[in-house]
Amino acid sequence: MISVLVIGKGNVGFHLYNVFSNIDKIKVTQISSRKLQDIPKADITIIAVSDDAIAEVSSKIKNTFIVHTSGASSINQLKNTTRKGVFYMLQTFSKNKKVDFSDVPYCLEAENQQDYKLLETLAKLIGNKIYAINSEQRKIIHVAAVFVNNFTNHLFKIGNDICNTHDVPFEILMPLIQETATKIKELSPENAQTGPAIRKDQKTIKNHLALLNKEQQKIYTILTESIQNGN
Amino acid sequence: MISVLVIGKGNVGFHLYNVFSNIDKIKVTQISSRKLQDIPKADITIIAVSDDAIAEVSSKIKNTFIVHTSGASSINQLKNTTRKGVFYMLQTFSKNKKVDFSDVPYCLEAENQQDYKLLETLAKLIGNKIYAINSEQRKIIHVAAVFVNNFTNHLFKIGNDICNTHDVPFEILMPLIQETATKIKELSPENAQTGPAIRKDQKTIKNHLALLNKEQQKIYTILTESIQNGN
């Protein structure tokens, strides 16, 4: 039996508490990061708060082994005087969307081998893709994740806006969105590229720009140039 | 039995010929757009060439009913003197990647109801998502498709580049990429947004920029601002 304390009730804390609750070998409790009185003891204390709050929250906790869940923060952001680690799940979490934890890559870091093994044991109770990733590597993965997730999702939003403005159903684009994500399982993104930018089809590019608002034009232009320059 | 002539051997022509070949009720032939002698007759002649070549190729063909497959081109790009139409498949095609035609949305247009019905009959033999889309609507769908497919794929390429530069495996990002595409089946892209831009986490944004090359920084900055401005 592993005892886990989850601190924080945001997107990550919410889903983590839920998945741990369903595992017999885990005894989980959860508290808000805003109420740090009477903190329960635990084998692993998981701080799932915003990056900026990790230092302050961790400085107030005396538990023996404390980890954060942030992709962008070094292990040294933890200011507890006890042992430290990282339990970073490389996935996007929204409260209204169920997460398949068995498909999540777990990026683990700890100061010693025994703590690493403990994190690994915990991760294996809910998933199966376990990676030892140090703080430097995690930073790289995190910025790459921003490109493939946050920015990609924003392009979906722009596609949605364009459709809404002109009364065309966005749903019609769903199979294309799925296929774009699936395609790179077989082809590299470089080999998977299609469309007017890579074909240098200047007439279509000009026609497209005429349909967009100023902000959309800026993004269209910079991404088209980047594709054409092979950047 | 419907007789179909596919003109063009690029990505779209390649896959179309293959899928039609497997249907008993379709008799399909294919020729290259560079060899327009002895053109076979057909109920439907499908010109699957680059946008710029549609006018020239169509002007040389006397068959009774000619359609193109372009999302970006009006039906009037066809310069044949006989009947015209459009058979636009809203999907990304690469020769090395199999296409699931049953999942493709077919955006059809014709000058009269009888020709539209004929295109619909053809589309129903290989798929089931059929939409009547006129040339104006198709332009909008096409520019939206560039955002959700071409540009998204380019962001995958940048993510891949960042990982390669720092010797981190890109594969670790695959579940995130899949989830980002799947999530918007349940949430709107606007509600699905996560990450440092939407949280206005300036410290993380600054740290990310320090890890990127100049071109990547430009794209990171413009997309971060666009997310933050709600554009």
Coordinates of C-alpha atoms in Angstrom, one line a residue:
Chain A
M1 CA 0.0 0.0 0.0
I2 CA 1.3 3.4 -1.0
S3 CA -0.1 6.5 0.7
V4 CA -0.4 9.5 -1.5
L5 CA -1.4 13.1 -0.6
V6 CA -2.5 15.3 -3.6
I7 CA -2.2 19.0 -2.9
G8 CA -4.2 21.1 -5.3
K9 CA -7.6 20.8 -6.9
G10 CA -7.0 22.1 -10.4
N11 CA -7.1 20.1 -13.7
V12 CA -4.2 17.8 -12.8
G13 CA -5.0 17.4 -9.1
F14 CA -8.7 16.6 -10.0
H15 CA -7.9 13.8 -12.4
L16 CA -5.0 12.4 -10.3
Y17 CA -7.2 12.1 -7.2
N18 CA -9.9 10.4 -9.2
V19 CA -7.6 7.8 -10.8
F20 CA -5.8 7.0 -7.5
S21 CA -9.1 6.6 -5.7
N22 CA -9.9 3.6 -7.9
I23 CA -6.7 1.7 -7.1
D24 CA -6.8 -0.7 -4.1
K25 CA -3.0 -0.4 -3.5
I26 CA -3.2 3.3 -3.2
K27 CA -4.5 5.2 -0.2
V28 CA -5.1 8.8 -1.4
T29 CA -6.1 12.0 0.3
Q30 CA -6.5 15.4 -1.2
I31 CA -6.3 19.0 0.1
S32 CA -6.5 22.4 -1.4
S33 CA -3.3 24.3 -1.7
R34 CA -5.1 27.2 -0.1
K35 CA -5.7 25.3 3.2
L36 CA -2.4 24.0 4.3
Q37 CA -3.3 23.4 8.0
D38 CA -3.2 19.8 9.4
I39 CA -1.4 18.3 6.4
P40 CA -1.8 14.5 6.3
K41 CA 1.3 12.4 6.3
A42 CA 2.0 10.3 3.1
D43 CA 4.7 8.2 1.4
I44 CA 4.4 10.6 -1.6
T45 CA 3.1 14.1 -1.5
I46 CA 2.2 15.4 -4.9
I47 CA 2.0 19.2 -5.4
A48 CA -0.3 19.8 -8.3
V49 CA -0.4 23.6 -8.3
S50 CA 0.5 26.4 -10.8
D51 CA 4.2 26.7 -11.5
D52 CA 4.5 29.9 -9.7
A53 CA 3.1 28.5 -6.5
I54 CA 5.3 25.4 -6.2
A55 CA 8.1 27.1 -4.2
E56 CA 5.7 28.6 -1.7
V57 CA 3.5 25.6 -1.2
S58 CA 6.5 23.2 -0.9
S59 CA 8.2 25.4 1.6
K60 CA 5.3 24.9 4.0
I61 CA 5.2 21.1 4.0
K62 CA 7.2 18.8 6.2
N63 CA 6.3 15.4 4.7
T64 CA 9.3 13.2 3.9
F65 CA 9.0 13.0 0.0
I66 CA 7.5 15.8 -2.1
V67 CA 7.1 15.9 -5.8
H68 CA 5.6 18.4 -8.3
T69 CA 3.8 17.7 -11.5
S70 CA 5.1 20.5 -13.6
G71 CA 6.8 20.1 -17.0
A72 CA 8.3 23.6 -16.9
S73 CA 9.8 23.6 -13.4
S74 CA 13.1 22.2 -12.3
I75 CA 13.1 19.8 -9.3
N76 CA 14.9 22.6 -7.5
Q77 CA 11.7 24.7 -7.5
L78 CA 10.7 22.5 -4.6
K79 CA 11.7 24.3 -1.4
N80 CA 11.0 21.6 1.1
T81 CA 13.9 20.5 3.3
T82 CA 13.1 16.8 2.8
R83 CA 13.4 14.6 -0.3
K84 CA 12.3 15.9 -3.7
G85 CA 11.1 14.5 -7.0
V86 CA 9.0 15.1 -10.1
F87 CA 5.9 13.2 -11.3
Y88 CA 5.2 14.9 -14.7
M89 CA 2.4 13.5 -16.8
L90 CA 2.9 14.4 -20.5
Q91 CA -0.7 14.9 -21.3
T92 CA -3.3 17.7 -21.5
F93 CA -5.9 17.8 -18.7
S94 CA -9.3 19.5 -18.7
K95 CA -11.8 18.9 -16.0
N96 CA -14.6 18.2 -18.4
K97 CA -12.7 15.6 -20.4
K98 CA -11.9 12.1 -19.1
V99 CA -8.2 11.1 -19.2
D100 CA -7.0 7.6 -20.3
F101 CA -4.1 7.3 -17.7
S102 CA -2.9 4.0 -19.3
D103 CA -1.9 6.0 -22.4
V104 CA -0.1 8.8 -20.5
P105 CA 3.7 9.0 -20.5
Y106 CA 5.0 9.4 -17.0
C107 CA 8.2 11.4 -16.8
L108 CA 9.8 10.7 -13.4
E109 CA 12.7 12.3 -11.5
A110 CA 14.0 11.8 -8.0
E111 CA 17.2 12.6 -6.0
N112 CA 17.9 8.9 -5.2
Q113 CA 17.2 5.5 -6.7
Q114 CA 14.9 4.4 -3.9
D115 CA 12.6 7.4 -4.4
Y116 CA 12.7 6.9 -8.1
K117 CA 11.6 3.3 -7.6
L118 CA 8.7 4.5 -5.4
L119 CA 7.5 6.9 -8.1
E120 CA 7.8 4.1 -10.7
T121 CA 5.7 1.8 -8.6
L122 CA 3.1 4.4 -8.2
A123 CA 3.1 5.2 -12.0
K124 CA 2.8 1.5 -12.8
L125 CA -0.3 1.2 -10.8
I126 CA -2.1 3.6 -13.2
G127 CA -0.1 3.4 -16.4
N128 CA 2.7 1.7 -18.3
K129 CA 4.7 4.3 -20.2
I130 CA 7.4 5.2 -17.7
Y131 CA 10.4 7.4 -18.5
A132 CA 13.3 8.7 -16.4
I133 CA 13.6 12.3 -17.5
N134 CA 15.8 14.9 -15.8
S135 CA 14.9 18.5 -15.3
E136 CA 16.8 19.7 -18.4
Q137 CA 15.2 17.1 -20.7
R138 CA 11.8 17.9 -19.2
K139 CA 12.2 21.6 -20.1
I140 CA 12.7 20.5 -23.8
I141 CA 9.8 18.2 -23.8
H142 CA 7.6 20.9 -22.3
V143 CA 8.4 23.5 -24.9
A144 CA 7.9 21.0 -27.7
A145 CA 4.6 20.0 -26.0
V146 CA 3.5 23.7 -26.2
F147 CA 4.0 23.6 -30.0
V148 CA 2.2 20.3 -30.6
N149 CA -0.6 20.8 -28.1
N150 CA -1.3 24.5 -27.1
F151 CA -0.5 26.0 -30.4
T152 CA -2.1 23.2 -32.4
N153 CA -5.3 23.6 -30.4
H154 CA -5.2 27.3 -31.0
L155 CA -5.1 26.6 -34.8
F156 CA -8.2 24.5 -34.3
K157 CA -9.8 27.5 -32.6
I158 CA -8.9 29.7 -35.6
G159 CA -10.3 27.1 -38.0
N160 CA -13.5 27.1 -35.9
D161 CA -13.6 30.9 -35.9
I162 CA -13.2 31.0 -39.7
C163 CA -16.1 28.5 -40.1
N164 CA -18.3 30.4 -37.7
T165 CA -17.7 33.7 -39.4
H166 CA -18.8 32.3 -42.7
D167 CA -21.6 30.0 -41.4
V168 CA -19.9 26.7 -42.5
P169 CA -20.0 23.7 -40.1
F170 CA -16.7 23.1 -38.3
E171 CA -17.6 19.5 -37.8
I172 CA -16.8 18.8 -41.4
L173 CA -13.1 19.3 -40.6
M174 CA -13.0 16.7 -37.8
P175 CA -11.9 13.7 -39.9
L176 CA -9.1 15.9 -41.3
I177 CA -8.0 16.9 -37.8
Q178 CA -8.0 13.2 -36.7
E179 CA -6.1 12.1 -39.8
T180 CA -3.4 14.9 -39.4
A181 CA -2.7 13.6 -35.9
T182 CA -2.7 9.9 -36.9
K183 CA -0.6 10.3 -40.1
I184 CA 2.6 11.1 -38.2
K185 CA 2.5 7.7 -36.5
E186 CA 3.5 6.4 -40.0
L187 CA 5.2 9.4 -41.7
S188 CA 7.5 12.0 -40.2
P189 CA 5.8 15.4 -39.9
E190 CA 8.2 16.7 -42.6
N191 CA 7.1 13.9 -45.0
A192 CA 3.4 14.3 -44.1
Q193 CA 3.3 18.0 -45.1
T194 CA 0.8 18.9 -47.9
G195 CA -1.0 22.1 -49.0
P196 CA -0.4 25.4 -50.7
A197 CA 2.6 26.5 -48.6
I198 CA 4.8 23.4 -49.4
R199 CA 3.6 23.5 -53.0
K200 CA 4.5 27.2 -53.2
D201 CA 1.0 27.8 -54.7
Q202 CA 1.1 31.6 -54.5
K203 CA -2.3 32.2 -56.1
T204 CA -4.1 30.1 -53.5
I205 CA -2.1 31.7 -50.7
K206 CA -3.2 35.1 -51.9
N207 CA -6.8 34.1 -52.2
H208 CA -6.7 32.6 -48.6
L209 CA -5.2 35.8 -47.2
A210 CA -8.1 37.8 -48.7
L211 CA -10.6 35.7 -46.6
L212 CA -8.9 36.3 -43.2
N213 CA -8.9 39.0 -40.6
K214 CA -5.6 40.9 -39.8
E215 CA -4.6 38.6 -36.9
Q216 CA -5.3 35.5 -38.9
Q217 CA -3.3 36.9 -41.8
K218 CA -0.2 37.4 -39.6
I219 CA -0.3 33.8 -38.4
Y220 CA -1.0 32.5 -41.9
T221 CA 1.9 34.4 -43.3
I222 CA 4.5 33.5 -40.7
L223 CA 3.6 29.8 -40.8
T224 CA 3.5 29.7 -44.6
E225 CA 7.0 31.3 -44.7
S226 CA 8.3 28.9 -42.1
I227 CA 7.0 25.9 -44.1
Q228 CA 8.5 27.3 -47.3
N229 CA 11.8 28.0 -45.7
G230 CA 12.0 24.5 -44.2
N231 CA 12.4 25.9 -40.7
Chain B
M1 CA -22.3 0.9 -63.6
I2 CA -20.6 4.3 -63.5
S3 CA -17.6 4.9 -65.8
V4 CA -14.9 7.2 -64.3
L5 CA -11.8 8.6 -65.8
V6 CA -9.2 9.9 -63.4
I7 CA -6.8 12.4 -64.9
G8 CA -3.6 13.0 -62.9
K9 CA -1.3 10.6 -61.0
G10 CA -0.5 12.8 -57.9
N11 CA -1.5 12.1 -54.3
V12 CA -5.3 12.5 -54.9
G13 CA -5.4 10.7 -58.3
F14 CA -3.3 7.8 -56.9
H15 CA -5.7 7.1 -54.0
L16 CA -8.9 7.8 -56.0
Y17 CA -7.9 5.3 -58.7
N18 CA -7.1 2.7 -56.1
V19 CA -10.3 3.0 -54.2
F20 CA -12.5 3.1 -57.4
S21 CA -10.7 0.0 -58.7
N22 CA -12.1 -2.1 -55.8
I23 CA -15.7 -1.2 -56.4
D24 CA -17.7 -3.5 -58.8
K25 CA -20.2 -0.8 -59.8
I26 CA -17.4 1.5 -61.0
K27 CA -15.4 1.1 -64.2
V28 CA -12.3 3.3 -63.8
T29 CA -9.4 4.3 -66.0
Q30 CA -6.6 6.6 -65.3
I31 CA -4.3 8.8 -67.5
S32 CA -1.5 11.2 -66.7
S33 CA -2.3 14.9 -67.2
R34 CA 0.8 15.1 -69.3
K35 CA -0.5 12.7 -71.9
L36 CA -3.8 14.0 -73.1
Q37 CA -4.0 12.1 -76.4
D38 CA -6.8 9.5 -77.0
I39 CA -8.8 10.5 -73.9
P40 CA -11.2 7.7 -72.9
K41 CA -14.9 8.6 -72.6
A42 CA -16.5 8.4 -69.2
D43 CA -19.7 9.3 -67.3
I44 CA -17.5 11.4 -64.9
T45 CA -14.1 12.8 -65.7
I46 CA -12.2 13.7 -62.6
I47 CA -9.3 16.1 -63.0
A48 CA -7.0 15.6 -60.0
V49 CA -4.1 18.0 -60.9
S50 CA -2.5 21.0 -59.2
D51 CA -4.8 24.0 -58.9
D52 CA -2.8 26.0 -61.5
A53 CA -3.2 23.2 -64.2
I54 CA -7.0 22.8 -63.9
A55 CA -7.9 25.4 -66.5
E56 CA -5.4 24.2 -69.1
V57 CA -6.2 20.5 -68.6
S58 CA -10.0 21.0 -68.6
S59 CA -9.8 23.1 -71.8
K60 CA -8.4 20.1 -73.7
I61 CA -11.1 17.6 -72.8
K62 CA -14.4 17.0 -74.6
N63 CA -16.0 14.5 -72.2
T64 CA -19.6 15.4 -71.2
F65 CA -19.1 15.9 -67.5
I66 CA -15.9 17.1 -65.9
V67 CA -15.1 17.8 -62.3
H68 CA -12.0 18.9 -60.4
T69 CA -11.0 17.8 -56.9
S70 CA -9.6 21.1 -55.6
G71 CA -10.7 22.8 -52.4
A72 CA -9.3 26.1 -53.4
S73 CA -10.6 26.4 -56.9
S74 CA -14.1 27.6 -58.1
I75 CA -16.1 25.4 -60.4
N76 CA -15.5 28.1 -63.0
Q77 CA -11.8 27.2 -63.1
L78 CA -13.0 24.4 -65.4
K79 CA -12.7 25.6 -69.0
N80 CA -14.4 22.7 -70.7
T81 CA -17.4 23.6 -72.8
T82 CA -19.5 20.7 -71.4
R83 CA -21.0 20.2 -67.9
K84 CA -18.9 21.0 -64.8
G85 CA -18.7 19.9 -61.2
V86 CA -16.5 19.5 -58.1
F87 CA -15.6 16.4 -56.2
Y88 CA -13.6 17.8 -53.3
M89 CA -12.5 15.3 -50.6
L90 CA -11.8 17.1 -47.3
Q91 CA -8.8 15.0 -46.3
T92 CA -5.1 15.0 -46.5
F93 CA -3.5 12.6 -49.0
S94 CA 0.0 11.3 -49.0
K95 CA 1.1 8.4 -51.3
N96 CA 2.7 6.5 -48.5
K97 CA -0.3 6.6 -46.2
K98 CA -3.5 4.6 -46.7
V99 CA -6.7 6.6 -46.7
D100 CA -9.9 5.5 -45.0
F101 CA -12.4 6.7 -47.7
S102 CA -15.4 5.8 -45.6
D103 CA -14.4 8.5 -43.1
V104 CA -13.8 11.3 -45.7
P105 CA -16.3 14.1 -46.1
Y106 CA -17.3 14.5 -49.8
C107 CA -18.0 18.1 -50.8
L108 CA -19.9 18.0 -54.0
E109 CA -21.0 20.7 -56.5
A110 CA -22.6 20.5 -59.9
E111 CA -24.4 22.9 -62.3
N112 CA -27.6 20.9 -62.3
Q113 CA -29.5 18.4 -60.0
Q114 CA -28.9 15.4 -62.3
D115 CA -25.2 15.8 -62.3
Y116 CA -25.2 16.4 -58.5
K117 CA -27.1 13.1 -58.1
L118 CA -24.5 11.3 -60.2
L119 CA -21.6 12.6 -58.1
E120 CA -23.6 11.7 -55.0
T121 CA -24.1 8.1 -56.3
L122 CA -20.3 7.9 -57.0
A123 CA -19.4 9.2 -53.5
K124 CA -21.8 6.9 -51.8
L125 CA -20.1 3.9 -53.4
I126 CA -16.9 4.7 -51.4
G127 CA -18.1 6.8 -48.5
N128 CA -21.0 8.1 -46.5
K129 CA -20.4 11.7 -45.5
I130 CA -21.8 13.7 -48.4
Y131 CA -22.2 17.5 -48.3
A132 CA -23.5 19.9 -51.0
I133 CA -20.9 22.7 -50.8
N134 CA -20.8 25.6 -53.3
S135 CA -17.7 27.3 -54.5
E136 CA -17.8 30.1 -51.9
Q137 CA -18.3 27.7 -49.0
R138 CA -15.6 25.5 -50.2
K139 CA -13.1 28.4 -50.2
I140 CA -13.8 28.9 -46.5
I141 CA -13.5 25.2 -45.7
H142 CA -10.2 25.1 -47.6
V143 CA -8.5 28.0 -45.7
A144 CA -9.8 26.6 -42.4
A145 CA -8.3 23.2 -43.4
V146 CA -5.0 24.8 -44.0
F147 CA -5.0 26.0 -40.4
V148 CA -6.1 22.7 -38.8
N149 CA -4.0 20.5 -41.1
N150 CA -1.0 22.1 -42.9
F151 CA -0.1 24.5 -40.1
T152 CA -0.8 22.0 -37.3
N153 CA 1.4 19.5 -39.1
H154 CA 4.1 22.2 -39.3
L155 CA 3.9 22.6 -35.5
F156 CA 4.5 18.9 -35.2
K157 CA 7.5 19.3 -37.3
I158 CA 8.8 22.1 -35.1
G159 CA 8.2 19.9 -32.0
N160 CA 10.1 17.2 -33.7
D161 CA 13.0 19.6 -34.5
I162 CA 13.2 20.8 -30.9
C163 CA 13.3 17.2 -29.6
N164 CA 16.0 16.2 -32.2
T165 CA 18.2 19.2 -31.4
H166 CA 18.2 18.3 -27.7
D167 CA 18.3 14.5 -28.1
V168 CA 14.9 13.8 -26.6
P169 CA 12.6 11.2 -28.2
F170 CA 9.7 12.8 -30.1
E171 CA 7.7 9.6 -29.7
I172 CA 7.0 10.6 -26.1
L173 CA 4.8 13.4 -27.4
M174 CA 2.6 11.1 -29.5
P175 CA -0.2 10.5 -26.9
L176 CA -0.4 14.2 -26.3
I177 CA -0.8 14.8 -30.1
Q178 CA -3.5 12.2 -30.3
E179 CA -5.3 13.6 -27.2
T180 CA -5.2 17.2 -28.5
A181 CA -7.0 16.1 -31.7
T182 CA -9.5 13.8 -29.8
K183 CA -10.3 16.3 -27.1
I184 CA -12.2 18.7 -29.4
K185 CA -14.7 16.0 -30.2
E186 CA -16.0 16.7 -26.7
L187 CA -14.8 20.3 -25.9
S188 CA -14.7 23.3 -28.2
P189 CA -11.1 24.3 -29.1
E190 CA -11.6 27.4 -27.0
N191 CA -12.6 25.4 -23.9
A192 CA -9.9 22.8 -24.5
Q193 CA -7.0 25.3 -24.3
T194 CA -4.4 24.8 -21.6
G195 CA -0.8 25.8 -21.1
P196 CA 1.4 28.8 -20.2
A197 CA -0.1 31.2 -22.8
I198 CA -3.7 31.0 -21.6
R199 CA -2.5 31.0 -18.0
K200 CA -0.4 34.1 -18.8
D201 CA 2.5 32.3 -17.1
Q202 CA 5.2 34.9 -18.2
K203 CA 8.1 33.1 -16.4
T204 CA 7.5 29.9 -18.3
I205 CA 7.1 31.7 -21.6
K206 CA 10.4 33.5 -21.0
N207 CA 12.2 30.2 -20.2
H208 CA 10.7 28.6 -23.3
L209 CA 11.9 31.4 -25.6
A210 CA 15.4 30.9 -24.3
L211 CA 15.4 27.3 -25.6
L212 CA 14.3 28.2 -29.1
N213 CA 16.0 29.3 -32.3
K214 CA 15.0 32.7 -33.9
E215 CA 12.4 31.3 -36.3
Q216 CA 10.8 29.2 -33.5
Q217 CA 10.8 32.2 -31.2
K218 CA 8.8 34.3 -33.8
I219 CA 6.2 31.6 -34.1
Y220 CA 6.1 31.0 -30.4
T221 CA 5.6 34.7 -29.7
I222 CA 2.9 35.3 -32.3
L223 CA 0.8 32.3 -31.3
T224 CA 1.2 33.0 -27.6
E225 CA 0.0 36.6 -28.1
S226 CA -2.9 35.4 -30.3
I227 CA -4.0 32.9 -27.5
Q228 CA -3.7 35.7 -24.9
N229 CA -5.7 38.2 -27.0
G230 CA -8.4 35.6 -27.6
N231 CA -8.0 36.0 -31.4

